C-alpha positions as a Markdown table, in Angstrom:
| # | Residue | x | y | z |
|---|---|---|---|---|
| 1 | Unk | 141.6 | -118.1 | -83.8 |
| 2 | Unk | 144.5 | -120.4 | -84.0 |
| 3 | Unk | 147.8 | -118.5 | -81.4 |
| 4 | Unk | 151.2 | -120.0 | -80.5 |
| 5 | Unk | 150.4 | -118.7 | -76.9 |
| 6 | Unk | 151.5 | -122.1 | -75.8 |
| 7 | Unk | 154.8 | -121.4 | -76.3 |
| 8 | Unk | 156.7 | -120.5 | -73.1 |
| 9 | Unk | 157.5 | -116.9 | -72.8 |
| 10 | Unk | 160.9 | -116.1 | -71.5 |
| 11 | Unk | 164.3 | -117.2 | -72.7 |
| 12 | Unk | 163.7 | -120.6 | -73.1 |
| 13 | Unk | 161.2 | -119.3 | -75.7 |
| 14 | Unk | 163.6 | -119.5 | -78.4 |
| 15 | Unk | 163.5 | -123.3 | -78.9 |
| 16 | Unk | 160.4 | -125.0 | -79.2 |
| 17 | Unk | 161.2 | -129.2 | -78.8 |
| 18 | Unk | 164.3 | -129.8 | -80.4 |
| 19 | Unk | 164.8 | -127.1 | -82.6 |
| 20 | Unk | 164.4 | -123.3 | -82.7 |
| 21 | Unk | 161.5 | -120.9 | -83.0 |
| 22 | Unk | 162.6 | -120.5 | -86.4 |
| 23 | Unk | 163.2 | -123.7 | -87.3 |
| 24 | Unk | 159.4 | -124.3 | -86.4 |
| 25 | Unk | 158.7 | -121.3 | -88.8 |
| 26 | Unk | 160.6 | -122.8 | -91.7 |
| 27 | Unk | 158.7 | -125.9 | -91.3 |
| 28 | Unk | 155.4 | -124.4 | -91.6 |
| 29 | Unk | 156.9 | -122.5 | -94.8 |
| 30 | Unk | 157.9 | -126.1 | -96.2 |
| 31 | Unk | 154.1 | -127.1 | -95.4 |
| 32 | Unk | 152.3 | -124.0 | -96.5 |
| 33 | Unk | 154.8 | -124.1 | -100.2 |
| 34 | Unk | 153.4 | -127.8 | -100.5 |
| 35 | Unk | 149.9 | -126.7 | -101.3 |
| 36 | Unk | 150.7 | -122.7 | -102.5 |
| 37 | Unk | 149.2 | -122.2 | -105.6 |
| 38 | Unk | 150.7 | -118.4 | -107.5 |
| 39 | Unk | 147.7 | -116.5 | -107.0 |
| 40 | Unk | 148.9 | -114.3 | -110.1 |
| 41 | Unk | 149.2 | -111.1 | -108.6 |
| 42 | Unk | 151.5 | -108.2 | -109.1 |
| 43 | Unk | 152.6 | -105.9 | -106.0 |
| 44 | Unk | 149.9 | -103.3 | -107.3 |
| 45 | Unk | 147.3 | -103.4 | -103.7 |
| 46 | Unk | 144.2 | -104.2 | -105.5 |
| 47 | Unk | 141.9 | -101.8 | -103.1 |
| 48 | Unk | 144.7 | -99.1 | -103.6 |
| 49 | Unk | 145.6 | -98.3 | -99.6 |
| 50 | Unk | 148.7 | -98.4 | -97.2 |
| 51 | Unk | 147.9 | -99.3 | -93.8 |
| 52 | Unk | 150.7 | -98.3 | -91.2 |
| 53 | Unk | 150.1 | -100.3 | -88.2 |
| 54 | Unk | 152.1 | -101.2 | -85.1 |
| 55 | Unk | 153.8 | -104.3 | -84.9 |
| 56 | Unk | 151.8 | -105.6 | -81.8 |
| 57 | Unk | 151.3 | -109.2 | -81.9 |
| 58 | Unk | 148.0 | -108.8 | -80.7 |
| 59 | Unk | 146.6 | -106.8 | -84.3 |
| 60 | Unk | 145.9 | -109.1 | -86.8 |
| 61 | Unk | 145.1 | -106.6 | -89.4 |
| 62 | Unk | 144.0 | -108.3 | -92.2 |
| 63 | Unk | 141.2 | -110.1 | -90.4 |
| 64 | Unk | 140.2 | -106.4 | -88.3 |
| 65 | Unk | 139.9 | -104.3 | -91.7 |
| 66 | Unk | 138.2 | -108.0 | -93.7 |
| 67 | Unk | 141.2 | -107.7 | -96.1 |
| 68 | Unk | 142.5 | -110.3 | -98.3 |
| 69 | Unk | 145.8 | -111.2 | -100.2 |
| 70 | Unk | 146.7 | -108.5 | -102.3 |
| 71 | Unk | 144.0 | -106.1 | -100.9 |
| 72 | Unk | 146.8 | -103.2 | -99.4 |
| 73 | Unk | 150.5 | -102.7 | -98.6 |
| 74 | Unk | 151.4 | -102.9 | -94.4 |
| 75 | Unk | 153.4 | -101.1 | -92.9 |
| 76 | Unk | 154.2 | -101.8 | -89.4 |
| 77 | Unk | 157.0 | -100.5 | -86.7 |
| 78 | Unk | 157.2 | -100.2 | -82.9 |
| 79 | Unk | 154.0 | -98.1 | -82.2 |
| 80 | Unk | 152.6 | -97.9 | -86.1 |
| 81 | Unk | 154.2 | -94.1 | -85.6 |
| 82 | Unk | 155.2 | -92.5 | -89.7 |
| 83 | Unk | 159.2 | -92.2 | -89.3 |
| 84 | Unk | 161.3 | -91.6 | -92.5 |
| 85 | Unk | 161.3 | -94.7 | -92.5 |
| 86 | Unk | 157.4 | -94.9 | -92.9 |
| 87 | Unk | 157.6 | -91.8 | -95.5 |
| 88 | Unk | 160.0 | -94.0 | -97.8 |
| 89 | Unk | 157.7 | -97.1 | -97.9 |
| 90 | Unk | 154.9 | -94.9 | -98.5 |
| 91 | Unk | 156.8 | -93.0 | -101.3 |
| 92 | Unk | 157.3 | -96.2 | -103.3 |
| 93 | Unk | 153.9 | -97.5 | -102.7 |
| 94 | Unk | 152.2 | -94.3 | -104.2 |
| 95 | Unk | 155.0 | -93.2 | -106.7 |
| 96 | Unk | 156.0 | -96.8 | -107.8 |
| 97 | Unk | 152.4 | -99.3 | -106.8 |
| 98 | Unk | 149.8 | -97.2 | -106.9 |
| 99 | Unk | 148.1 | -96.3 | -103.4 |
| 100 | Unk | 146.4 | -93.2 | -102.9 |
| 101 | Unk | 144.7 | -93.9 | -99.5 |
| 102 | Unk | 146.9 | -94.1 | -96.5 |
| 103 | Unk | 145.3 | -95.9 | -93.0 |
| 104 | Unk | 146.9 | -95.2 | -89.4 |
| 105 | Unk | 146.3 | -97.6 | -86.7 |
| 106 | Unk | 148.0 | -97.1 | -83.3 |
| 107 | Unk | 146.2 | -99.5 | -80.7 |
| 108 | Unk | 145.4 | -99.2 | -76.7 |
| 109 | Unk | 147.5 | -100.5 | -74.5 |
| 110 | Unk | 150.9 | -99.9 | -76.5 |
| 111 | Unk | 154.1 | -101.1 | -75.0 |
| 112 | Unk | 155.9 | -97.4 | -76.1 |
| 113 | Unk | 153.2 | -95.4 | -73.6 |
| 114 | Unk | 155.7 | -96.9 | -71.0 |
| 115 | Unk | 159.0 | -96.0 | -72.6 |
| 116 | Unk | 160.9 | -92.5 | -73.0 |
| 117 | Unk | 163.6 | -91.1 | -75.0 |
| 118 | Unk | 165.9 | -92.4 | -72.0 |
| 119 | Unk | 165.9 | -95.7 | -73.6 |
| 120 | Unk | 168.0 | -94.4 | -76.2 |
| 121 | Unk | 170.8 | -93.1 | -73.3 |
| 122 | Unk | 170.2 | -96.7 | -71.6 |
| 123 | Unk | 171.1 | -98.6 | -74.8 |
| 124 | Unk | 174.2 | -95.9 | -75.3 |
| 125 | Unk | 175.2 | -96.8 | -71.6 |
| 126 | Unk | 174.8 | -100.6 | -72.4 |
| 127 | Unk | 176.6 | -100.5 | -76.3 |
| 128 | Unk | 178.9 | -97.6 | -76.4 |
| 129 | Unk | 176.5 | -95.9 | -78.9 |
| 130 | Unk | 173.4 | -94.0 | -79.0 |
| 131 | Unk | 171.0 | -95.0 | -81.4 |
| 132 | Unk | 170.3 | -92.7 | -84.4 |
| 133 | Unk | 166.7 | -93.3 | -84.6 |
| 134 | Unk | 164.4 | -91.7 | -81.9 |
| 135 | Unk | 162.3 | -94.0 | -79.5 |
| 136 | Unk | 158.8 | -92.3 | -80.8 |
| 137 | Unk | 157.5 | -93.1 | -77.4 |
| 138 | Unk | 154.0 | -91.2 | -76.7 |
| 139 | Unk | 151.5 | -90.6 | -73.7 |
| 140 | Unk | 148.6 | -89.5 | -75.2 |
| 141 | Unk | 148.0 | -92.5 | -78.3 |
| 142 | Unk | 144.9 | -90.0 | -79.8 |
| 143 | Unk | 147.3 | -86.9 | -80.3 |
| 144 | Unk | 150.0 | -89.4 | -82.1 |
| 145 | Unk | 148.1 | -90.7 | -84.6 |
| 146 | Unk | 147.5 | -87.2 | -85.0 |
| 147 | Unk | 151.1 | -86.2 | -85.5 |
| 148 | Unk | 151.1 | -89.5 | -87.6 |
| 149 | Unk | 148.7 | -88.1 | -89.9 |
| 150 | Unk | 150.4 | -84.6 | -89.8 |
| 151 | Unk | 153.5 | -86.1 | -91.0 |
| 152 | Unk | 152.3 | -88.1 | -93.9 |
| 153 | Unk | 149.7 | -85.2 | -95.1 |
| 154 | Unk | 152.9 | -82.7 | -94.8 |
| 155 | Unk | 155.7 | -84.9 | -96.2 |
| 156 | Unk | 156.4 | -83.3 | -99.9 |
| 157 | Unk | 157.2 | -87.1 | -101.0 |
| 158 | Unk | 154.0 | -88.5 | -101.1 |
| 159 | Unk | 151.6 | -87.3 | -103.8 |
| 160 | Unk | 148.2 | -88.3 | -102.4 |
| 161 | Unk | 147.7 | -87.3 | -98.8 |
| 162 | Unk | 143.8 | -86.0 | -99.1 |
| 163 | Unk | 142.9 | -89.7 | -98.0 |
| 164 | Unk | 144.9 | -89.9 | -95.0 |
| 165 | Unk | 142.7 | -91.1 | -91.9 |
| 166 | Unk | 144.0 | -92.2 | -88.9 |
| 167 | Unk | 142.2 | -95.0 | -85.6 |
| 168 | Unk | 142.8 | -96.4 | -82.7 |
| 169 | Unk | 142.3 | -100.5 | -82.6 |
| 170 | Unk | 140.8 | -101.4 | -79.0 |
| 171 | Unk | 143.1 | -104.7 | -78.1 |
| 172 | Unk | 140.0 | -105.6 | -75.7 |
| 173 | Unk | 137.1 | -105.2 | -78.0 |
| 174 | Unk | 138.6 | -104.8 | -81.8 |
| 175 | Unk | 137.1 | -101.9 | -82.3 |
| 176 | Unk | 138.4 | -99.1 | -84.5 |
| 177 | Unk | 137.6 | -95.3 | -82.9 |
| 178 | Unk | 138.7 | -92.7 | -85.2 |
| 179 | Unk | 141.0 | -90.1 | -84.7 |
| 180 | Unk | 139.6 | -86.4 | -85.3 |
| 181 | Unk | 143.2 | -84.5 | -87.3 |
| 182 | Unk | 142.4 | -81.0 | -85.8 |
């Protein structure tokens, strides 16, 4: 597997030679459009499934679940946890593209097992305004993809929630255990 691990970590991390990180980004676009081809596709997921996922760098989903272009809609935030936020994307991807199976995956080792709710009152200290949104930190990953699953199987937005399975991904082996929702 290809990474840009070499890049230095740190603050310096956000230029990369002469330019930016970004800048490095928009030149692979420009190489990438060179040889894109319209695969002729709509925004329908061909296999049908929403997978809400955290946003670690370390889950590459699409090779973990042998999914292709087009195969699902992702969904991913700070610890893959179903906020409103979560709820609306899944709304329009039933209601409006055509999903009916939704896929949870937190992972091991998740950065938010080490934060708390008080990171919302340090970023009020540090701003001059607390945060609307709630932290969603966890200690126990196995009973939040449970609440995950809760959420979605409860929310009266979503009209197919009898497909609704939620795992852990193992960053050290890549291994999916699934989570039991009782």
């Amino acid at each position: 597997m290809t990474t840009s691990a070499s890049v230095p970590a740190g603050p310096e991390s956000a230029t990369v030679g002469q330019g930016t990180v970004t800048d490095r980004l928009v030149d692979a676009n420009e190489q990438y459009a060179g040889a894109f081809v319209d695969p002729g596709m709509d925004a329908r997921p061909v296999l049908r499934v929403a997978v809400v996922a955290c946003m670690d760098a370390r889950l590459d989903l699409h090779a973990a679940l042998g999914l292709e272009l087009g195969d699902c809609h992702t969904v991913r935030n700070a610890g893959g946890v179903v906020t409103d936020d979560v709820i609306r994307s899944l709304t329009i991807s039933q209601r409006a593209l055509g999903t009916r199976s939704v896929v949870l995956i937190h992972h091991t080792n998740c950065g938010l097992e080490s934060l708390t709710e008080e990171f919302r009152h340090d970023l009020e200290m540090e701003v001059g305004q607390r945060p609307a949104w709630a932290v969603e930190a966890f200690r126990d990953v196995d009973q939040d993809v449970r609440q995950s699953m809760q959420r979605v199987r409860t929310s009266p937005f979503l009209l197919h929630t009898d497909d609704v399975r939620g795992f852990v991904f193992d960053v050290k082996t890549g291994l999916l255990r699934e989570i039991d929702p009782a």
